[in-house]
Amino acid sequence: MSISEADLSIEDLCFTYPAYPGIKARILFEGLNLRIQAGRIAVLLAQPDQGKTTLCRILSGLIPRFSGGTLTGRMSLADAALTAHQPYELLERVGLIFQQPGEQLLTSRCDAEIAFALESLGVPRNEIEKRIRNVLQTMHLERYRSESPQMLSGGEKKKLLIACLLAIDPQLWLLDETLEELDAATKKQLLELLKQGRRTTLILSAKWHELFAVYADRILLLEDGTVQSISDGKVSREFRDLLCDRGFLLREPADGEKRCRHEAGEKRNTSEAIHERKAGAAEKSATLLLAENLRFRYRREGSNGEECFSLQIDSFHIEAGQTTALIGHNGSGKSTIGHILCGLIEPEQGIVRIRKHDRLQPASTEELNRFTGYLFQDPDLQIFLPTVFEELALGLKNRNVPAGQIQERVQQAIALFELPSTEAPPSMMSYGIRKKLQAAVYYLLERPLMIIDEGDSGLSANEFAEMVHIFRKTSSAVIFITHDRCLAEGLADRVVEMRSGSLV
């Protein structure tokens, strides 16, 4: 067995989190058993809050060392016990990509980010330079070599973390919702790299991706603290029905599988890039928002105004009663146009009009901010108060809603979005639950236009569909940004594609 190949074995794993204010002590795993053969790819499907991230961090030595809790059981990689080592001692054995890339990016340059772990491992300088060059080229990130990782889009940050892992090439790859926020081409490239390199891999996901049917050797289900095998990679009708029943896949119409196959490599006609779903499309009463001649450029840090990205939108409109899906490659400008439409960025040129007093009128950034609700890719950019109640109540208090009504509406939102108790601290909630809390905050603000940026990341297909459904009822229109064409085509009245800062 080569150093890059190693069996992963988990036997009778039990883990209990300690109690926190507002959250009782919870038994998360009770007798969990799992084995992945060397060089194989296993996909572990689980709903939010079932322990995907916790399992990854246990295997990489972070939990319970930095979280507290009680852990028993045996975990080994190539017959070496993982619990006997500090996290830094596992760098060449276990590689983990976090669900939230911002938690792992530490430096001010992309090349320095890749070099960081290599330097700690004592890799010679010339070898470090060679590896940096190779992995940046592999992940198509050469132009960002000297850029700050914070300037990258959410998907590009994940591509940088993949490059960091490729530079080390550990025995075991742990990918916590890593495929989320990656475009279809990058998803396929990553899985090809794992398959061809015979890298022992555990992919954790709350959603089914069609590429799993092509590349995964085993499909597993994590539920109620235990793991069961549900497929050896074969995708039958019965297996798809199981995925739909468990919420990992939207139940498609008869032609749904054909419409999803593009993700597994089949080509689409260019004319399909922008299309309208005629059947079941919402009634459109009037244009709610119209953006014309938008121009915006990002500049390289420390340069003399050198441009690194430009947005050029000649015309973009949103109809009342319409749900629009915005798709496109990583770094194509999807979040940038969203930031302009909600008033976070002022365009260098162009104008955005919104419906006011029954006609379209130019809107300032302040007016757009009151008109549009925007859910960031990272919920922690919008969640910052100590308890669920304080998060949900803040916007209502700022609107001078009476205290009795605040209590009633907060409880309504908690029930609707299936949130923990009012006293639960958001910082101790799972990523998917924090996404739901983030959505509940904007549900209570009742904005005419809702923009959901990669909201399906960390949520099951059914949970995201329910989120869109809720906002369809409370907002005049919804835009959601996604890399999942099956979700886009299943939930949206209209699908729009962006390429290199422009609408196709």
XYZ file of C-alpha atoms in Angstrom, residues 78-396:
319
model
C -3.712 2.397 7.856
C -3.964 0.703 11.296
C -2.555 3.772 13.094
C -4.787 5.225 15.834
C -5.869 8.777 14.979
C -6.742 9.765 18.556
C -3.114 9.349 19.611
C -2.029 12.415 17.642
C -2.353 16.193 17.855
C -4.075 17.867 14.865
C -0.791 19.298 13.547
C 0.714 15.805 13.592
C -2.027 14.613 11.209
C -1.330 17.108 8.398
C 0.085 14.503 6.039
C -2.421 11.859 7.076
C -5.777 13.648 7.252
C -6.783 16.601 5.105
C -10.025 18.444 5.861
C -11.796 21.159 3.874
C -14.240 23.024 6.100
C -17.803 23.753 5.065
C -17.075 27.446 5.571
C -13.840 28.273 3.703
C -13.379 31.531 5.609
C -12.598 29.529 8.770
C -9.486 28.038 7.155
C -8.021 30.932 5.163
C -5.368 32.614 7.285
C -2.975 34.575 5.085
C -3.065 37.655 2.849
C -1.958 35.940 -0.404
C -3.139 32.811 -2.196
C 0.400 31.472 -2.707
C 1.186 32.056 0.967
C -1.963 30.112 1.902
C -0.683 27.077 -0.005
C 2.836 27.472 1.410
C 1.663 27.792 5.022
C 1.280 24.070 5.812
C 4.197 23.062 3.587
C 6.547 25.326 5.517
C 5.394 23.836 8.813
C 6.184 20.381 7.411
C 9.733 21.470 6.541
C 9.343 21.080 2.787
C 12.352 22.669 0.970
C 11.777 26.128 -0.522
C 12.273 25.094 -4.148
C 9.838 22.187 -3.706
C 7.271 24.524 -2.120
C 7.521 26.858 -5.106
C 7.100 23.937 -7.508
C 4.015 22.653 -5.698
C 2.436 26.122 -5.517
C 2.892 26.580 -9.240
C 1.488 23.143 -10.063
C -1.620 23.290 -7.865
C -2.534 26.854 -8.879
C -2.359 25.721 -12.484
C -4.415 22.599 -11.755
C -7.193 24.610 -10.103
C -7.015 27.449 -12.686
C -6.096 30.011 -10.038
C -2.792 31.308 -11.492
C -4.119 34.858 -11.942
C -4.945 35.026 -8.233
C -1.485 34.000 -7.010
C -0.684 37.334 -5.353
C -4.300 38.211 -4.478
C -5.795 38.100 -1.005
C -8.022 35.029 -0.520
C -10.676 37.413 0.779
C -11.022 38.847 -2.739
C -12.139 35.478 -4.116
C -15.716 34.354 -4.540
C -17.073 31.650 -2.226
C -16.470 28.938 -4.824
C -12.982 30.219 -5.618
C -12.081 30.080 -1.918
C -13.003 26.405 -1.941
C -10.878 25.905 -5.060
C -7.962 27.476 -3.170
C -8.474 25.071 -0.261
C -8.506 22.168 -2.727
C -5.180 23.485 -4.055
C -3.809 23.584 -0.486
C -4.790 19.944 0.013
C -3.355 18.901 -3.350
C -0.020 20.449 -2.345
C 0.121 18.214 0.759
C -1.787 15.223 -0.702
C -2.747 13.550 2.596
C -3.685 9.881 2.939
C -7.329 10.686 3.782
C -9.420 13.473 2.257
C -12.396 14.742 4.286
C -14.652 17.027 2.230
C -17.338 18.692 4.363
C -19.956 20.010 1.889
C -17.017 20.904 -0.394
C -18.938 20.394 -3.632
C -21.423 23.097 -2.622
C -20.599 26.496 -4.173
C -18.418 24.835 -6.843
C -19.539 25.059 -10.464
C -20.254 21.830 -12.354
C -16.904 21.786 -14.174
C -14.930 22.148 -10.920
C -17.027 19.481 -9.175
C -16.202 17.065 -11.974
C -12.521 18.049 -11.975
C -12.226 17.473 -8.210
C -13.854 14.046 -8.389
C -11.620 13.112 -11.342
C -8.541 14.088 -9.309
C -9.719 11.963 -6.386
C -10.605 8.969 -8.564
C -7.512 8.983 -10.751
C -5.199 9.580 -7.788
C -6.832 6.732 -5.838
C -7.213 9.043 -2.868
C -9.116 7.612 0.089
C -12.006 10.065 0.362
C -15.037 10.738 2.555
C -17.427 13.304 1.072
C -20.128 14.627 3.408
C -23.206 16.236 1.887
C -26.776 17.231 2.705
C -27.724 17.026 -0.969
C -27.418 14.479 -3.768
C -25.266 15.459 -6.746
C -25.574 13.516 -9.981
C -21.788 13.201 -10.178
C -21.885 10.946 -7.114
C -23.473 8.276 -9.319
C -20.428 8.410 -11.604
C -17.548 8.639 -9.110
C -18.630 7.292 -5.703
C -17.794 3.700 -4.773
C -20.214 3.697 -1.830
C -23.168 5.820 -0.773
C -23.806 5.928 2.958
C -26.524 7.443 5.129
C -25.826 9.071 8.508
C -28.984 9.143 10.599
C -29.645 9.121 14.344
C -25.975 8.662 15.157
C -25.319 5.580 13.022
C -24.186 4.866 9.453
C -25.749 2.475 6.986
C -24.727 1.660 3.422
C -27.522 2.397 0.936
C -25.769 1.861 -2.403
C -22.529 0.624 -3.943
C -22.675 3.486 -6.440
C -25.480 2.116 -8.596
C -28.429 4.495 -9.034
C -31.719 2.655 -9.508
C -35.255 4.027 -9.509
C -35.698 2.643 -5.995
C -32.524 4.424 -4.877
C -33.737 7.741 -6.334
C -37.061 7.288 -4.559
C -35.161 6.793 -1.305
C -33.182 10.002 -1.915
C -36.406 11.904 -2.571
C -38.117 10.451 0.501
C -35.181 11.500 2.701
C -35.040 14.995 1.189
C -31.648 14.707 -0.535
C -33.146 15.097 -4.012
C -36.169 16.994 -5.311
C -38.792 14.719 -6.747
C -38.562 15.428 -10.459
C -41.126 15.178 -13.231
C -40.745 12.310 -15.698
C -38.037 14.094 -17.699
C -36.173 15.294 -14.596
C -33.309 12.822 -14.828
C -32.593 13.894 -18.407
C -32.498 17.529 -17.342
C -30.009 16.749 -14.580
C -27.599 14.688 -16.658
C -25.622 17.704 -17.868
C -23.898 17.776 -14.467
C -22.472 14.323 -15.148
C -20.869 15.607 -18.347
C -23.553 15.755 -21.036
C -23.665 18.953 -23.088
C -26.518 21.448 -23.174
C -27.623 23.637 -26.043
C -26.646 27.297 -25.680
C -30.291 28.240 -26.169
C -31.077 26.412 -22.904
C -28.801 28.689 -20.866
C -31.592 31.244 -20.452
C -35.078 29.831 -20.510
C -38.565 30.296 -19.129
C -40.567 27.519 -17.536
C -43.993 27.912 -19.088
C -45.826 25.285 -17.062
C -46.703 26.489 -13.599
C -44.952 29.857 -13.970
C -46.216 32.545 -11.603
C -48.520 35.285 -12.774
C -46.450 38.378 -13.589
C -48.245 41.584 -12.744
C -45.505 44.141 -13.388
C -41.763 44.709 -13.557
C -40.533 44.976 -9.973
C -36.907 45.883 -10.694
C -35.004 46.975 -13.804
C -31.199 47.369 -13.995
C -29.663 48.958 -17.086
C -26.105 49.570 -18.313
C -24.470 48.393 -15.078
C -20.675 48.593 -14.984
C -18.435 47.709 -12.042
C -14.760 46.718 -11.699
C -12.698 45.139 -8.948
C -9.087 46.354 -8.731
C -6.047 44.348 -7.701
C -4.758 45.196 -4.237
C -1.553 47.225 -4.255
C -1.721 47.815 -8.022
C -2.072 51.063 -9.954
C -5.740 50.489 -10.614
C -5.174 47.214 -12.480
C -8.511 45.550 -13.154
C -9.044 41.939 -11.988
C -12.791 41.594 -12.708
C -15.412 43.626 -14.523
C -19.197 43.388 -14.504
C -21.105 44.518 -17.589
C -24.884 44.110 -17.518
C -26.818 45.836 -20.306
C -30.267 44.954 -18.972
C -31.681 42.776 -16.203
C -35.279 42.765 -15.014
C -37.291 41.021 -12.317
C -41.046 40.581 -12.600
C -43.384 40.628 -9.619
C -44.472 37.125 -8.697
C -41.414 35.593 -10.371
C -38.722 33.291 -9.000
C -35.411 33.633 -10.858
C -32.408 31.327 -10.563
C -29.000 32.854 -11.310
C -26.331 30.325 -12.325
C -22.768 30.500 -13.673
C -19.159 29.472 -13.121
C -17.266 30.426 -9.962
C -16.174 34.057 -10.200
C -18.615 34.924 -12.999
C -20.166 37.808 -11.028
C -23.345 36.313 -9.542
C -22.742 37.656 -6.028
C -21.520 40.990 -7.401
C -24.759 41.707 -9.230
C -26.624 40.621 -6.101
C -24.613 43.106 -4.030
C -25.487 45.878 -6.489
C -29.206 45.055 -6.466
C -29.364 45.180 -2.663
C -27.361 48.403 -2.366
C -24.139 46.975 -0.889
C -22.144 48.046 -3.952
C -22.693 51.222 -5.951
C -22.062 50.625 -9.661
C -19.545 52.821 -11.466
C -22.115 53.294 -14.209
C -25.750 52.451 -14.802
C -28.996 52.674 -12.907
C -31.309 50.409 -10.933
C -35.024 51.195 -10.908
C -37.549 49.727 -8.487
C -41.340 49.908 -8.403
C -42.434 52.780 -6.198
C -45.932 54.269 -6.174
C -46.933 51.961 -9.024
C -44.148 52.973 -11.408
C -40.451 52.289 -11.906
C -38.201 54.954 -10.365
C -34.414 55.240 -9.876
C -33.295 53.886 -6.491
C -30.370 54.972 -4.321
C -28.236 52.379 -2.504
C -30.148 53.201 0.707
C -33.492 52.584 -1.007
C -32.243 49.309 -2.492
C -31.092 48.223 0.952
C -34.615 48.721 2.327
C -36.258 47.185 -0.744
C -34.116 44.038 -1.064
C -33.273 41.312 1.421
C -29.939 39.607 0.754
C -28.797 36.335 2.327
C -25.007 36.064 2.178
C -23.299 32.791 1.277
C -21.771 32.806 4.766
C -24.539 33.185 7.399
C -22.018 34.308 10.017
C -21.639 37.618 8.177
C -25.234 38.399 9.217
C -25.606 36.591 12.545
C -23.864 38.219 15.489
C -26.145 38.366 18.576
C -25.999 35.993 21.588
C -29.387 34.253 21.225
C -31.923 33.208 18.600
C -34.505 35.577 20.089
C -32.203 38.606 19.924
C -31.341 37.862 16.281
C -34.978 37.568 15.253
C -36.216 40.482 17.336
C -33.636 43.098 16.312
C -35.182 44.063 12.979
C -38.662 44.182 14.484
